Short mmCIF file of C-alpha atoms in Angstrom, two decimals:
data_model
loop_
_atom_site.label_atom_id
_atom_site.label_comp_id
_atom_site.label_asym_id
_atom_site.label_seq_id
_atom_site.Cartn_x
_atom_site.Cartn_y
_atom_site.Cartn_z
CA MET A 1 175.98 212.14 -83.98
CA THR A 2 178.31 209.22 -83.36
CA GLN A 3 181.92 209.72 -84.37
CA VAL A 4 183.96 206.99 -86.02
CA LEU A 5 187.43 206.90 -84.46
CA ARG A 6 189.18 204.08 -86.31
CA LYS A 7 188.35 201.30 -88.71
CA VAL A 8 188.85 197.56 -88.74
CA VAL A 9 189.96 196.50 -85.30
CA THR A 10 189.33 193.17 -83.64
CA PHE A 11 187.44 192.86 -80.40
CA ASP A 12 190.68 191.93 -78.64
CA GLU A 13 192.30 195.14 -79.86
CA PHE A 14 189.24 197.14 -78.87
CA VAL A 15 188.98 195.79 -75.35
CA ALA A 16 192.72 196.29 -74.78
CA LYS A 17 192.51 200.00 -75.64
CA TYR A 18 188.97 201.15 -74.86
CA PRO A 19 187.56 202.56 -72.73
CA ASP A 20 190.45 204.90 -72.05
CA ASN A 21 190.95 207.29 -69.14
CA THR A 22 188.85 210.08 -70.61
CA GLY A 23 185.59 208.71 -69.26
CA GLN A 24 184.21 208.56 -72.79
CA ARG A 25 182.03 205.61 -73.77
CA TYR A 26 182.85 203.52 -76.83
CA GLU A 27 181.26 200.65 -78.70
CA LEU A 28 182.50 198.46 -81.53
CA TYR A 29 180.40 198.01 -84.68
CA ASP A 30 181.77 195.32 -87.00
CA GLY A 31 185.36 196.35 -86.35
CA VAL A 32 184.67 200.10 -86.28
CA VAL A 33 185.27 201.92 -82.99
CA VAL A 34 182.45 204.38 -82.33
CA GLU A 35 182.52 207.15 -79.75
CA MET A 36 179.07 207.34 -78.20
CA PRO A 37 177.34 210.72 -77.83
CA GLN A 38 177.15 212.25 -74.38
CA PRO A 39 173.68 211.36 -73.05
CA THR A 40 171.20 214.00 -71.93
CA GLY A 41 170.07 214.35 -68.36
CA GLY A 42 166.67 212.92 -69.25
CA HIS A 43 168.29 209.87 -70.78
CA GLU A 44 170.28 209.21 -67.62
CA GLU A 45 167.28 209.79 -65.35
CA ILE A 46 165.38 207.08 -67.21
CA VAL A 47 168.37 204.73 -66.94
CA VAL A 48 168.48 205.30 -63.17
CA PHE A 49 164.70 204.88 -62.85
CA LEU A 50 164.63 201.60 -64.78
CA SER A 51 167.70 200.22 -63.01
CA THR A 52 166.10 200.96 -59.64
CA LYS A 53 162.70 199.46 -60.51
CA ILE A 54 164.20 196.30 -61.99
CA THR A 55 166.60 195.88 -59.05
CA LEU A 56 163.67 196.12 -56.63
CA GLU A 57 161.75 193.52 -58.63
CA TYR A 58 164.49 190.88 -58.90
CA SER A 59 165.35 191.45 -55.23
CA ARG A 60 161.69 190.97 -54.25
CA LEU A 61 161.60 187.72 -56.20
CA GLY A 62 164.93 186.51 -54.80
CA LEU A 63 166.45 186.05 -58.26
CA PRO A 64 170.26 185.82 -58.63
CA TYR A 65 170.49 188.82 -60.92
CA GLY A 66 172.48 192.04 -60.93
CA ILE A 67 172.84 195.26 -62.93
CA PRO A 68 176.51 196.18 -63.49
CA LYS A 69 177.96 199.60 -64.19
CA THR A 70 180.10 198.80 -67.24
CA VAL A 71 179.94 195.43 -69.00
CA LEU A 72 180.29 194.69 -72.68
CA VAL A 73 177.93 192.47 -74.65
CA LYS A 74 179.74 190.74 -77.51
CA PRO A 75 177.97 188.87 -80.30
CA LEU A 76 179.98 185.79 -81.25
CA GLU A 77 179.37 186.14 -84.98
CA ASN A 78 181.02 189.53 -85.57
CA GLU A 79 183.58 192.00 -84.25
CA SER A 80 181.08 194.10 -82.31
CA ALA A 81 180.70 195.01 -78.64
CA TYR A 82 177.94 197.01 -76.97
CA SER A 83 177.62 198.77 -73.64
CA PRO A 84 173.85 198.72 -72.96
CA ASP A 85 172.11 201.39 -70.92
CA VAL A 86 170.66 198.71 -68.62
CA LEU A 87 172.06 195.18 -68.63
CA LEU A 88 170.55 192.53 -66.39
CA LEU A 89 173.00 189.73 -65.63
CA ASN A 90 172.27 186.18 -64.55
CA LEU A 91 175.11 186.03 -62.05
CA PRO A 92 175.44 182.22 -61.65
CA ASN A 93 176.21 181.81 -65.35
CA LEU A 94 179.18 184.18 -65.31
CA VAL A 95 181.46 181.26 -64.43
CA ASN A 96 180.73 179.95 -67.93
CA GLU A 97 181.66 183.21 -69.66
CA PRO A 98 185.21 182.91 -71.07
CA ARG A 99 185.77 186.66 -71.25
CA TRP A 100 184.20 187.63 -67.95
CA LYS A 101 187.10 187.55 -65.49
CA LYS A 102 189.60 189.54 -67.55
CA GLU A 103 187.38 191.69 -69.76
CA SER A 104 183.97 191.94 -67.99
CA THR A 105 182.38 190.81 -71.25
CA VAL A 106 179.42 188.48 -71.76
CA THR A 107 178.69 186.49 -74.92
CA GLN A 108 175.98 184.00 -73.88
CA ALA A 109 172.27 184.72 -73.95
CA VAL A 110 171.73 182.75 -70.74
CA SER A 111 173.83 185.40 -68.97
CA ILE A 112 171.48 188.17 -70.18
CA PRO A 113 167.82 187.84 -69.13
CA LEU A 114 167.08 191.43 -70.18
CA VAL A 115 168.82 194.27 -72.00
CA ILE A 116 167.51 197.84 -72.34
CA GLU A 117 168.60 200.61 -74.67
CA VAL A 118 167.31 204.16 -74.07
CA VAL A 119 167.17 205.82 -77.48
CA SER A 120 169.50 208.73 -78.28
CA THR A 121 170.30 210.55 -81.53
CA ASN A 122 171.91 207.36 -82.89
CA TRP A 123 168.49 205.66 -82.81
CA ARG A 124 169.15 203.50 -85.87
CA ASP A 125 171.68 201.50 -83.87
CA ASP A 126 169.05 200.51 -81.29
CA TYR A 127 166.27 199.72 -83.78
CA LEU A 128 168.40 198.02 -86.44
CA LYS A 129 171.90 196.85 -85.61
CA LYS A 130 171.55 196.06 -81.92
CA TYR A 131 168.11 194.61 -82.52
CA ALA A 132 169.56 192.21 -85.10
CA ASP A 133 172.58 191.26 -83.01
CA TYR A 134 170.64 190.75 -79.77
CA GLU A 135 168.15 188.62 -81.67
CA GLU A 136 170.95 186.59 -83.27
CA MET A 137 172.55 186.07 -79.86
CA GLY A 138 169.26 184.72 -78.53
CA ILE A 139 168.78 187.34 -75.81
CA HIS A 140 165.29 186.60 -74.53
CA GLU A 141 164.07 190.15 -73.88
CA TYR A 142 165.14 193.53 -75.29
CA TRP A 143 163.52 196.91 -74.53
CA ILE A 144 163.90 199.96 -76.75
CA VAL A 145 162.84 203.00 -74.70
CA ASP A 146 162.21 205.87 -77.11
CA TYR A 147 161.07 208.48 -74.58
CA ALA A 148 161.90 211.47 -76.81
CA ALA A 149 160.25 209.95 -79.92
CA LEU A 150 163.46 210.06 -81.95
CA GLY A 151 163.07 206.84 -83.93
CA GLY A 152 161.76 206.37 -87.44
CA ARG A 153 158.03 206.49 -88.13
CA GLU A 154 157.96 202.79 -88.97
CA PHE A 155 158.94 202.11 -85.35
CA ILE A 156 156.98 204.73 -83.35
CA GLY A 157 154.18 205.79 -85.67
CA LYS A 158 153.11 208.89 -87.55
CA PRO A 159 152.92 211.34 -85.93
CA LYS A 160 155.82 210.13 -83.82
CA GLN A 161 154.96 209.12 -80.27
CA SER A 162 157.04 208.24 -77.24
CA THR A 163 157.13 204.45 -77.38
CA ILE A 164 158.60 201.49 -75.53
CA SER A 165 159.18 198.47 -77.76
CA VAL A 166 159.49 195.20 -75.84
CA CYS A 167 161.09 192.56 -78.07
CA CYS A 168 160.56 188.97 -76.90
CA LEU A 169 162.28 186.00 -78.50
CA GLU A 170 159.92 183.44 -79.98
CA GLU A 171 161.26 180.57 -82.11
CA GLY A 172 164.50 182.46 -82.71
CA GLU A 173 162.89 185.75 -83.77
CA TYR A 174 161.73 188.81 -81.87
CA ARG A 175 158.06 189.52 -81.45
CA VAL A 176 157.66 193.25 -80.79
CA SER A 177 154.99 194.75 -78.53
CA LYS A 178 154.68 198.54 -78.29
CA PHE A 179 153.61 200.45 -75.20
CA ARG A 180 152.56 204.08 -74.86
CA GLY A 181 150.82 206.29 -72.32
CA ASP A 182 149.11 204.34 -69.56
CA ASP A 183 149.88 200.95 -71.14
CA ARG A 184 151.32 198.58 -68.55
CA ILE A 185 154.63 197.13 -69.66
CA GLU A 186 154.38 193.39 -70.30
CA SER A 187 157.69 191.73 -69.49
CA PRO A 188 158.20 187.96 -69.75
CA THR A 189 161.17 188.23 -67.39
CA PHE A 190 159.15 190.14 -64.78
CA PRO A 191 155.45 189.38 -65.39
CA GLU A 192 154.41 191.05 -62.11
CA LEU A 193 156.27 194.30 -62.84
CA ASN A 194 153.75 197.10 -62.24
CA LEU A 195 155.05 199.86 -64.47
CA THR A 196 153.46 201.92 -67.23
CA ALA A 197 155.09 203.54 -70.23
CA GLU A 198 154.13 207.00 -68.93
CA GLN A 199 155.80 206.39 -65.58
CA ILE A 200 159.03 205.65 -67.44
CA PHE A 201 158.67 208.67 -69.72
CA ARG A 202 158.03 210.98 -66.75
CA ALA A 203 161.34 209.94 -65.24
CA GLY A 204 163.13 211.78 -68.06
CA ILE A 205 163.16 215.44 -68.93
CA VAL A 206 162.31 215.96 -72.59
CA SER A 207 163.42 219.41 -73.71
#
């Protein structure tokens, strides 16, 4: 479970103190500093797999994108900051990001063609809070990769099934498409991406 470390801090206070030298990962939820759970090996294998496949695709297409190691996504409307599992950056727009140079933080949807969260035990954050904030920011495409079928039944069915939810912004709201098994992922950012849900799930070890 996530552990609340301290309440009511501003983003400026958060970014000045966290992350610290422990190697621990933190996020900020409406002024509350949250220590993120240590991910499983399967979780990290899926992150590596997706990062590699997406890097190959934007490189093939000659797009000016990149996937950083540690960058914060900050909604403008609240004191929150997220460190996504996979964050695709539109590199030319970084010159327009006021917090980029000093804090490696992005706030503009045009800087973020795609963001991916791989679901862990704190699944409600991915399906509810981050979903709402990414939608409010206007991020065009958001994937929720629930390889271990941890999310609520309203999101992944009953009985629960490993599911990838691809959320695409249409008229300011997300339209959600769900992919399972041999379903080919449909990505507006990468329409030629040849990748099935099962290929992604197989990259992780579900114990």
